[in-house]
Coordinates of N, CA and C in Angstrom, one line a residue:
M133 N 0.9 -1.2 0.0 CA 0.0 0.0 0.0 C 0.9 1.3 0.0
N134 N 0.6 2.2 -0.9 CA 1.4 3.4 -1.0 C 0.8 4.5 0.0
I135 N 1.6 5.5 0.2 CA 1.3 6.5 1.2 C 0.1 7.3 0.8
F136 N -0.2 7.4 -0.5 CA -1.4 8.2 -0.9 C -2.7 7.5 -0.6
R137 N -2.7 6.2 -0.8 CA -3.9 5.4 -0.4 C -4.1 5.4 1.1
L138 N -3.0 5.2 1.9 CA -3.1 5.2 3.3 C -3.6 6.5 3.8
T139 N -3.1 7.6 3.4 CA -3.5 9.0 3.8 C -4.9 9.2 3.3
G140 N -5.3 8.7 2.2 CA -6.6 8.9 1.7 C -7.6 8.1 2.5
D141 N -7.3 6.9 2.9 CA -8.1 6.1 3.9 C -8.3 6.9 5.2
L142 N -7.2 7.4 5.7 CA -7.2 8.1 7.0 C -8.0 9.4 6.9
S143 N -8.0 10.1 5.7 CA -8.8 11.3 5.5 C -10.3 10.9 5.5
H144 N -10.6 9.8 4.8 CA -11.9 9.4 4.7 C -12.5 9.0 6.1
L145 N -11.7 8.3 6.9 CA -12.0 8.0 8.2 C -12.2 9.2 9.1
A146 N -11.3 10.2 9.0 CA -11.4 11.4 9.7 C -12.7 12.1 9.4
A147 N -13.1 12.2 8.2 CA -14.3 12.8 7.8 C -15.5 12.2 8.5
I148 N -15.6 10.9 8.5 CA -16.7 10.1 9.1 C -16.7 10.4 10.6
V149 N -15.5 10.3 11.3 CA -15.4 10.5 12.7 C -15.8 11.9 13.1
I150 N -15.4 12.9 12.3 CA -15.7 14.3 12.6 C -17.2 14.5 12.6
L151 N -17.9 13.9 11.6 CA -19.3 14.1 11.5 C -20.0 13.4 12.7
L152 N -19.6 12.2 13.0 CA -20.2 11.5 14.1 C -20.0 12.3 15.4
L153 N -18.8 12.8 15.7 CA -18.5 13.5 16.9 C -19.3 14.8 16.9
K154 N -19.5 15.5 15.8 CA -20.2 16.7 15.7 C -21.7 16.5 16.1
I155 N -22.3 15.4 15.6 CA -23.7 15.1 15.9 C -23.8 14.7 17.4
W156 N -22.9 13.9 17.9 CA -23.0 13.4 19.2 C -22.7 14.5 20.3
K157 N -21.7 15.3 20.1 CA -21.4 16.3 21.0 C -22.4 17.4 21.1
T158 N -22.9 17.8 20.0 CA -23.9 18.9 19.9 C -25.3 18.4 20.2
R159 N -25.5 17.1 20.1 CA -26.8 16.5 20.2 C -27.7 17.0 19.2
S160 N -27.2 17.3 18.0 CA -27.9 17.9 16.9 C -27.3 17.5 15.6
C161 N -28.2 17.3 14.6 CA -27.8 17.0 13.3 C -28.2 18.1 12.3
A162 N -28.3 19.3 12.9 CA -28.7 20.5 12.1 C -27.6 20.7 11.0
G163 N -28.0 21.0 9.8 CA -27.1 21.3 8.7 C -26.5 20.1 8.1
I164 N -26.9 18.9 8.5 CA -26.4 17.6 8.0 C -27.5 17.0 7.1
S165 N -27.1 16.6 5.9 CA -28.0 16.0 5.0 C -28.2 14.5 5.3
G166 N -29.3 14.2 5.7 CA -29.6 12.7 6.0 C -29.6 11.9 4.7
K167 N -30.0 12.6 3.6 CA -30.0 11.9 2.3 C -28.6 11.5 1.8
S168 N -27.7 12.4 2.0 CA -26.3 12.1 1.6 C -25.8 10.9 2.5
Q169 N -26.1 10.9 3.8 CA -25.6 9.9 4.6 C -26.3 8.5 4.3
L170 N -27.5 8.6 3.9 CA -28.2 7.3 3.4 C -27.5 6.8 2.2
L171 N -27.2 7.7 1.3 CA -26.5 7.3 0.0 C -25.1 6.7 0.3
F172 N -24.4 7.3 1.3 CA -23.1 6.7 1.6 C -23.2 5.4 2.3
A173 N -24.3 5.2 3.1 CA -24.5 3.9 3.7 C -24.8 2.8 2.6
L174 N -25.5 3.3 1.6 CA -25.8 2.4 0.5 C -24.5 2.1 -0.3
V175 N -23.7 3.1 -0.4 CA -22.4 2.9 -1.1 C -21.6 1.8 -0.4
F176 N -21.4 1.9 0.9 CA -20.6 1.0 1.6 C -21.2 -0.4 1.6
T177 N -22.5 -0.5 1.7 CA -23.2 -1.8 1.8 C -23.0 -2.5 0.5
T178 N -23.2 -1.9 -0.7 CA -23.1 -2.5 -1.9 C -21.6 -2.8 -2.3
R179 N -20.7 -2.0 -1.8 CA -19.3 -2.2 -2.2 C -18.6 -3.3 -1.5
Y180 N -19.0 -3.4 -0.2 CA -18.3 -4.4 0.7 C -19.0 -5.7 0.9
L181 N -19.8 -6.1 0.0 CA -20.4 -7.4 0.1 C -19.4 -8.5 -0.1
D182 N -18.2 -8.2 -0.6 CA -17.1 -9.2 -0.7 C -16.6 -9.6 0.6
L183 N -17.0 -8.9 1.7 CA -16.6 -9.3 3.0 C -17.0 -10.8 3.3
F184 N -18.0 -11.2 2.6 CA -18.5 -12.6 2.8 C -17.8 -13.6 1.8
T185 N -17.1 -13.1 0.9 CA -16.5 -14.0 -0.1 C -15.0 -14.0 -0.2
S186 N -14.4 -12.9 0.3 CA -12.9 -12.9 0.1 C -12.3 -12.2 1.3
F187 N -11.0 -12.5 1.5 CA -10.2 -11.8 2.6 C -8.9 -11.4 2.0
I188 N -8.6 -10.1 2.1 CA -7.4 -9.5 1.5 C -6.4 -9.3 2.6
S189 N -6.8 -8.6 3.7 CA -5.9 -8.3 4.8 C -6.7 -7.9 6.0
L190 N -6.2 -7.9 7.2 CA -6.9 -7.5 8.4 C -7.2 -6.0 8.3
Y191 N -6.2 -5.2 7.7 CA -6.5 -3.8 7.6 C -7.7 -3.6 6.7
N192 N -7.7 -4.2 5.5 CA -8.8 -4.1 4.5 C -10.1 -4.4 5.1
T193 N -10.2 -5.6 5.8 CA -11.5 -6.0 6.4 C -11.9 -5.0 7.5
S194 N -10.9 -4.6 8.3 CA -11.3 -3.7 9.5 C -11.8 -2.4 9.0
M195 N -11.2 -1.8 7.9 CA -11.6 -0.5 7.4 C -13.0 -0.7 6.8
K196 N -13.3 -1.8 6.1 CA -14.6 -2.0 5.5 C -15.7 -2.0 6.6
L197 N -15.4 -2.8 7.7 CA -16.4 -2.9 8.8 C -16.6 -1.6 9.5
I198 N -15.5 -0.8 9.6 CA -15.6 0.5 10.3 C -16.5 1.5 9.4
Y199 N -16.2 1.5 8.1 CA -17.0 2.4 7.2 C -18.5 2.0 7.3
I200 N -18.8 0.7 7.2 CA -20.2 0.3 7.3 C -20.8 0.7 8.6
A201 N -20.2 0.3 9.7 CA -20.7 0.6 11.0 C -20.9 2.1 11.3
C202 N -19.9 2.9 10.9 CA -20.0 4.3 11.1 C -21.1 5.0 10.2
S203 N -21.3 4.5 9.0 CA -22.3 5.1 8.1 C -23.7 4.8 8.7
Y204 N -23.9 3.6 9.2 CA -25.2 3.3 9.7 C -25.5 3.9 11.1
A205 N -24.4 4.1 11.8 CA -24.5 4.9 13.1 C -24.9 6.3 12.8
T206 N -24.3 6.9 11.8 CA -24.7 8.3 11.4 C -26.2 8.4 11.0
V207 N -26.6 7.4 10.2 CA -28.0 7.4 9.8 C -28.9 7.3 11.0
Y208 N -28.5 6.4 11.9 CA -29.4 6.2 13.1 C -29.5 7.5 13.9
L209 N -28.3 8.2 14.1 CA -28.4 9.4 14.9 C -29.3 10.5 14.2
I210 N -29.2 10.5 12.9 CA -30.0 11.6 12.2 C -31.5 11.3 12.1
Y211 N -31.8 10.0 11.8 CA -33.2 9.7 11.6 C -33.9 9.1 12.8
M212 N -33.2 8.8 13.9 CA -33.8 8.3 15.1 C -33.5 9.0 16.3
K213 N -32.3 8.9 16.8 CA -31.9 9.5 18.1 C -32.1 11.0 18.2
F214 N -31.6 11.7 17.1 CA -31.7 13.2 17.1 C -32.6 13.7 16.0
K215 N -33.7 12.9 15.7 CA -34.6 13.2 14.6 C -35.2 14.6 14.7
A216 N -35.4 15.0 16.0 CA -36.1 16.3 16.2 C -35.2 17.5 15.7
T217 N -33.9 17.3 15.6 CA -33.0 18.4 15.1 C -32.7 18.3 13.6
Y218 N -33.2 17.3 13.0 CA -32.9 17.1 11.5 C -33.8 18.1 10.7
D219 N -33.1 18.8 9.8 CA -33.8 19.9 9.1 C -34.2 19.3 7.7
G220 N -35.3 18.5 7.7 CA -35.8 17.9 6.5 C -36.4 18.9 5.5
N221 N -36.8 20.0 6.0 CA -37.3 21.1 5.1 C -36.3 21.6 4.1
H222 N -35.0 21.5 4.5 CA -34.0 22.0 3.6 C -33.2 20.8 2.9
D223 N -33.4 19.6 3.4 CA -32.8 18.4 2.8 C -33.7 17.8 1.7
T224 N -33.9 18.5 0.6 CA -35.0 18.2 -0.3 C -34.5 17.7 -1.7
F225 N -33.2 17.4 -1.8 CA -32.6 16.9 -3.0 C -33.3 15.6 -3.4
R226 N -33.7 15.4 -4.7 CA -34.4 14.2 -5.2 C -33.4 13.1 -5.4
V227 N -33.1 12.3 -4.5 CA -32.1 11.3 -4.6 C -32.4 10.2 -5.7
E228 N -33.6 10.1 -6.0 CA -34.0 9.1 -7.1 C -33.3 9.5 -8.4
F229 N -33.1 10.9 -8.6 CA -32.4 11.3 -9.8 C -31.0 10.9 -9.8
L230 N -30.4 10.5 -8.7 CA -29.1 9.9 -8.7 C -29.1 8.4 -8.7
V231 N -29.9 7.8 -7.9 CA -29.9 6.3 -7.7 C -30.3 5.6 -9.0
V232 N -31.4 6.1 -9.6 CA -31.9 5.4 -10.8 C -30.9 5.5 -12.0
P233 N -30.4 6.6 -12.4 CA -29.4 6.7 -13.5 C -28.2 5.9 -13.1
V234 N -27.7 6.0 -11.9 CA -26.5 5.3 -11.5 C -26.7 3.8 -11.6
G235 N -27.9 3.3 -11.1 CA -28.2 1.9 -11.2 C -28.2 1.4 -12.7
G236 N -28.8 2.2 -13.5 CA -28.9 1.8 -15.0 C -27.5 1.8 -15.6
L237 N -26.7 2.8 -15.2 CA -25.3 2.9 -15.8 C -24.4 1.7 -15.3
S238 N -24.7 1.3 -14.1 CA -23.9 0.1 -13.5 C -24.2 -1.2 -14.3
F239 N -25.4 -1.3 -14.8 CA -25.7 -2.5 -15.6 C -25.1 -2.4 -17.0
L240 N -25.0 -1.2 -17.5 CA -24.5 -1.0 -18.9 C -23.0 -1.0 -19.0
V241 N -22.3 -0.3 -18.0 CA -20.9 -0.2 -18.0 C -20.3 -0.7 -16.7
N242 N -19.7 -1.9 -16.9 CA -19.0 -2.6 -15.7 C -17.9 -3.5 -16.2
H243 N -17.1 -4.0 -15.3 CA -16.0 -4.9 -15.7 C -16.5 -6.3 -16.0
D244 N -17.6 -6.7 -15.3 CA -18.0 -8.1 -15.5 C -19.5 -8.2 -15.1
F245 N -20.3 -8.7 -15.9 CA -21.8 -8.8 -15.7 C -22.1 -9.8 -14.7
S246 N -21.8 -9.6 -13.4 CA -22.1 -10.5 -12.3 C -22.7 -9.7 -11.2
P247 N -23.5 -10.3 -10.3 CA -24.1 -9.5 -9.3 C -23.2 -8.7 -8.4
L248 N -22.1 -9.3 -7.9 CA -21.2 -8.5 -7.0 C -20.5 -7.4 -7.8
E249 N -20.1 -7.7 -9.0 CA -19.4 -6.7 -9.8 C -20.3 -5.5 -10.2
I250 N -21.6 -5.8 -10.5 CA -22.5 -4.7 -10.8 C -22.8 -3.9 -9.6
L251 N -22.9 -4.5 -8.4 CA -23.1 -3.8 -7.2 C -21.9 -3.0 -6.8
W252 N -20.7 -3.5 -7.0 CA -19.5 -2.7 -6.8 C -19.4 -1.5 -7.7
T253 N -19.7 -1.7 -9.0 CA -19.7 -0.6 -9.9 C -20.8 0.4 -9.5
F254 N -21.9 0.0 -9.1 CA -23.0 0.9 -8.6 C -22.5 1.7 -7.5
S255 N -21.7 1.1 -6.6 CA -21.2 1.9 -5.4 C -20.2 2.9 -5.8
I256 N -19.4 2.6 -6.8 CA -18.4 3.6 -7.3 C -19.1 4.7 -7.9
Y257 N -20.0 4.5 -8.8 CA -20.8 5.6 -9.5 C -21.5 6.4 -8.4
L258 N -22.2 5.7 -7.5 CA -23.0 6.5 -6.5 C -22.2 7.3 -5.6
E259 N -21.0 6.8 -5.2 CA -20.2 7.6 -4.3 C -19.7 8.9 -4.9
S260 N -19.6 8.9 -6.3 CA -19.1 10.1 -6.9 C -20.1 11.3 -6.8
V261 N -21.4 11.0 -6.6 CA -22.4 12.0 -6.6 C -23.2 12.0 -5.2
A262 N -22.8 11.2 -4.3 CA -23.5 11.1 -3.0 C -23.5 12.3 -2.2
I263 N -22.5 13.2 -2.4 CA -22.4 14.4 -1.6 C -23.3 15.5 -2.1
L264 N -23.9 15.3 -3.3 CA -24.7 16.4 -3.9 C -25.8 16.9 -2.9
P265 N -26.6 15.9 -2.3 CA -27.6 16.4 -1.4 C -27.1 17.3 -0.3
Q266 N -25.9 17.0 0.2 CA -25.3 17.9 1.3 C -24.9 19.3 0.7
L267 N -24.3 19.3 -0.5 CA -23.9 20.6 -1.1 C -25.2 21.4 -1.4
F268 N -26.2 20.7 -1.9 CA -27.5 21.3 -2.2 C -28.1 21.9 -1.0
M269 N -28.0 21.2 0.1 CA -28.6 21.7 1.4 C -27.9 23.0 1.9
I270 N -26.5 23.0 1.7 CA -25.8 24.2 2.1 C -26.1 25.3 1.3
S271 N -26.3 25.1 0.0 CA -26.6 26.2 -0.9 C -28.0 26.7 -0.7
K272 N -28.9 25.9 -0.2 CA -30.3 26.3 0.1 C -30.4 27.0 1.4
T273 N -29.6 26.6 2.4 CA -29.6 27.3 3.7 C -28.8 28.6 3.7
G274 N -27.8 28.6 2.8 CA -27.0 29.8 2.7 C -25.6 29.7 3.3
E275 N -25.4 28.8 4.3 CA -24.1 28.7 5.0 C -24.0 27.3 5.7
A276 N -22.8 27.0 6.2 CA -22.6 25.7 6.9 C -21.8 26.0 8.1
E277 N -22.0 25.2 9.1 CA -21.2 25.3 10.3 C -19.8 24.9 10.0
T278 N -18.8 25.4 10.8 CA -17.4 25.1 10.6 C -17.1 23.7 10.6
I279 N -17.7 22.9 11.6 CA -17.4 21.5 11.7 C -17.9 20.7 10.5
T280 N -19.0 21.2 9.9 CA -19.5 20.5 8.7 C -18.6 20.7 7.6
T281 N -18.0 21.9 7.5 CA -17.1 22.2 6.4 C -15.8 21.4 6.6
H282 N -15.4 21.1 7.8 CA -14.2 20.3 8.0 C -14.5 18.8 7.5
Y283 N -15.7 18.4 7.8 CA -16.1 17.1 7.3 C -16.1 17.0 5.8
L284 N -16.6 18.0 5.1 CA -16.6 18.0 3.7 C -15.2 18.1 3.1
F285 N -14.3 18.9 3.8 CA -12.9 19.0 3.4 C -12.2 17.7 3.4
F286 N -12.3 16.9 4.4 CA -11.7 15.7 4.5 C -12.3 14.6 3.6
Q287 N -13.6 14.8 3.3 CA -14.2 13.9 2.3 C -13.5 14.2 0.9
G288 N -13.4 15.5 0.6 CA -12.8 15.8 -0.7 C -11.3 15.5 -0.8
L289 N -10.6 15.7 0.3 CA -9.2 15.3 0.4 C -9.0 13.8 0.2
Y290 N -9.9 13.0 0.7 CA -9.8 11.6 0.6 C -9.8 11.2 -0.9
R291 N -10.8 11.8 -1.6 CA -10.9 11.5 -3.0 C -9.8 12.0 -3.9
A292 N -9.3 13.2 -3.5 CA -8.1 13.8 -4.3 C -6.9 12.9 -4.1
L293 N -6.7 12.4 -2.8 CA -5.5 11.5 -2.6 C -5.7 10.2 -3.3
Y294 N -6.9 9.7 -3.4 CA -7.1 8.5 -4.2 C -6.8 8.6 -5.6
L295 N -7.0 9.8 -6.2 CA -6.6 10.1 -7.6 C -5.1 10.0 -7.8
I296 N -4.4 10.5 -6.8 CA -2.9 10.4 -6.8 C -2.5 9.0 -6.7
N297 N -3.2 8.3 -5.8 CA -3.0 6.8 -5.6 C -3.1 6.1 -6.9
W298 N -4.1 6.4 -7.7 CA -4.3 5.7 -8.9 C -3.2 6.0 -9.9
I299 N -2.7 7.2 -9.9 CA -1.6 7.6 -10.8 C -0.4 6.9 -10.4
W300 N -0.1 6.8 -9.1 CA 1.0 6.1 -8.5 C 1.0 4.6 -9.0
R301 N -0.2 4.0 -8.8 CA -0.3 2.6 -9.1 C -0.2 2.3 -10.6
F302 N -0.6 3.3 -11.4 CA -0.5 3.1 -12.9 C 1.0 3.1 -13.3
Y303 N 1.8 4.0 -12.7 CA 3.2 4.1 -13.1 C 4.1 3.0 -12.5
F304 N 3.7 2.6 -11.2 CA 4.6 1.7 -10.5 C 4.1 0.2 -10.5
E305 N 2.8 0.0 -10.7 CA 2.2 -1.3 -10.7 C 1.5 -1.7 -12.0
G306 N 1.3 -0.7 -12.9 CA 0.7 -1.0 -14.1 C -0.8 -1.2 -14.0
F307 N -1.4 -0.8 -12.8 CA -2.8 -1.0 -12.5 C -3.6 0.2 -13.0
F308 N -4.7 0.0 -13.7 CA -5.6 1.1 -14.1 C -7.0 0.7 -14.2
D309 N -7.9 1.3 -13.4 CA -9.3 1.0 -13.4 C -10.1 2.2 -13.9
L310 N -10.5 2.2 -15.1 CA -11.1 3.4 -15.8 C -12.4 3.8 -15.1
I311 N -13.2 2.8 -14.6 CA -14.4 3.2 -14.0 C -14.2 3.9 -12.7
A312 N -13.3 3.4 -11.9 CA -12.9 4.1 -10.6 C -12.3 5.5 -10.8
V313 N -11.4 5.6 -11.8 CA -10.8 6.8 -12.1 C -11.7 7.9 -12.5
V314 N -12.6 7.6 -13.5 CA -13.6 8.5 -14.0 C -14.5 9.0 -12.9
A315 N -15.0 8.0 -12.1 CA -15.9 8.4 -11.0 C -15.2 9.3 -10.0
G316 N -13.9 8.9 -9.7 CA -13.2 9.7 -8.8 C -12.9 11.2 -9.3
V317 N -12.7 11.3 -10.6 CA -12.5 12.6 -11.2 C -13.8 13.5 -11.0
V318 N -14.9 12.8 -11.3 CA -16.2 13.5 -11.2 C -16.4 14.0 -9.8
Q319 N -16.1 13.1 -8.8 CA -16.3 13.4 -7.4 C -15.4 14.6 -7.0
T320 N -14.2 14.6 -7.4 CA -13.2 15.6 -7.1 C -13.7 16.9 -7.7
I321 N -14.2 16.9 -8.9 CA -14.6 18.2 -9.5 C -15.8 18.8 -8.7
L322 N -16.7 18.0 -8.2 CA -17.8 18.5 -7.4 C -17.3 19.2 -6.1
Y323 N -16.1 18.9 -5.7 CA -15.5 19.5 -4.5 C -14.7 20.7 -4.8
C324 N -14.3 21.0 -6.0 CA -13.4 22.0 -6.4 C -13.8 23.4 -5.8
D325 N -15.1 23.8 -6.1 CA -15.6 25.1 -5.6 C -15.6 25.1 -4.1
F326 N -15.9 24.0 -3.5 CA -15.9 24.0 -2.0 C -14.5 24.1 -1.5
F327 N -13.5 23.5 -2.1 CA -12.1 23.6 -1.6 C -11.6 25.1 -1.7
Y328 N -12.0 25.8 -2.7 CA -11.6 27.2 -2.9 C -12.2 28.0 -1.7
L329 N -13.5 27.8 -1.5 CA -14.2 28.5 -0.4 C -13.6 28.2 1.0
Y330 N -13.3 26.9 1.1 CA -12.8 26.4 2.4 C -11.4 27.1 2.7
I331 N -10.6 27.2 1.7 CA -9.3 27.8 1.9 C -9.4 29.3 2.1
T332 N -10.2 30.0 1.4 CA -10.3 31.4 1.4 C -11.2 32.0 2.5
K333 N -12.1 31.1 3.0 CA -13.0 31.6 4.1 C -12.9 30.9 5.4
V334 N -13.1 29.6 5.4 CA -13.1 28.8 6.6 C -11.8 28.9 7.4
L335 N -10.7 28.7 6.7 CA -9.4 28.8 7.3 C -9.1 30.1 7.9
K336 N -9.8 31.1 7.4 CA -9.6 32.5 7.9 C -10.7 32.9 9.0
G337 N -11.4 31.9 9.4 CA -12.4 32.1 10.5 C -13.7 32.6 10.0
K338 N -14.0 32.6 8.7 CA -15.3 33.0 8.2 C -16.2 31.8 8.0
K339 N -17.5 32.1 7.9 CA -18.5 31.1 7.7 C -18.5 30.8 6.2
L340 N -18.7 29.5 5.8 CA -18.8 29.2 4.4 C -20.2 29.2 3.9
S341 N -20.4 29.7 2.7 CA -21.7 29.7 2.0 C -21.5 29.4 0.6
L342 N -22.3 28.6 0.0 CA -22.3 28.2 -1.4 C -23.3 28.9 -2.1
P343 N -23.0 29.3 -3.4 CA -24.0 30.0 -4.2 C -25.2 29.2 -4.5
A344 N -26.4 29.8 -4.4 CA -27.6 29.0 -4.6 C -27.8 28.7 -6.1

């Protein structure tokens, strides 16, 4: 494993932990898109079904279990434990406009037409756009809490580091996965505007707002 994948995994984990701690410590899920978190839970569920069929390493298995557990814990906190603080009036992105096209595309463009491979492909495509309900919610409310922007920053950093990881693997291992790379590029592009605002505003102590 190269340093870019490792730091990417740690950034991803940091984002998830930051979000969980934010909700638990404030006893509130205000400003958090439950729909994005449901999509991420679906991403991890469909991607890591190979837990039942293959073993790569203790690290690999542990990270998969942590991602799944944390994603469902987040969904539980939003929709059950702290449901009264969830702002459903602003979390109005139509997720079916993401899930249905992504589902269709995963059947049409995949590495192998088998159930596990199609579900893995579905998870890759879906992850690239799963953050859209959260970004849409921020643009609708006009601003985001600092801790929420930290969560988004580490999510975007994880994806950017994975792009570098794929470049590294291509040059040093000859490995190239077009589906994962294209989806990763799309996801990183979605974060570009946020990265600029994060650096120019949040790091200077200002509140972040996205254009409506």
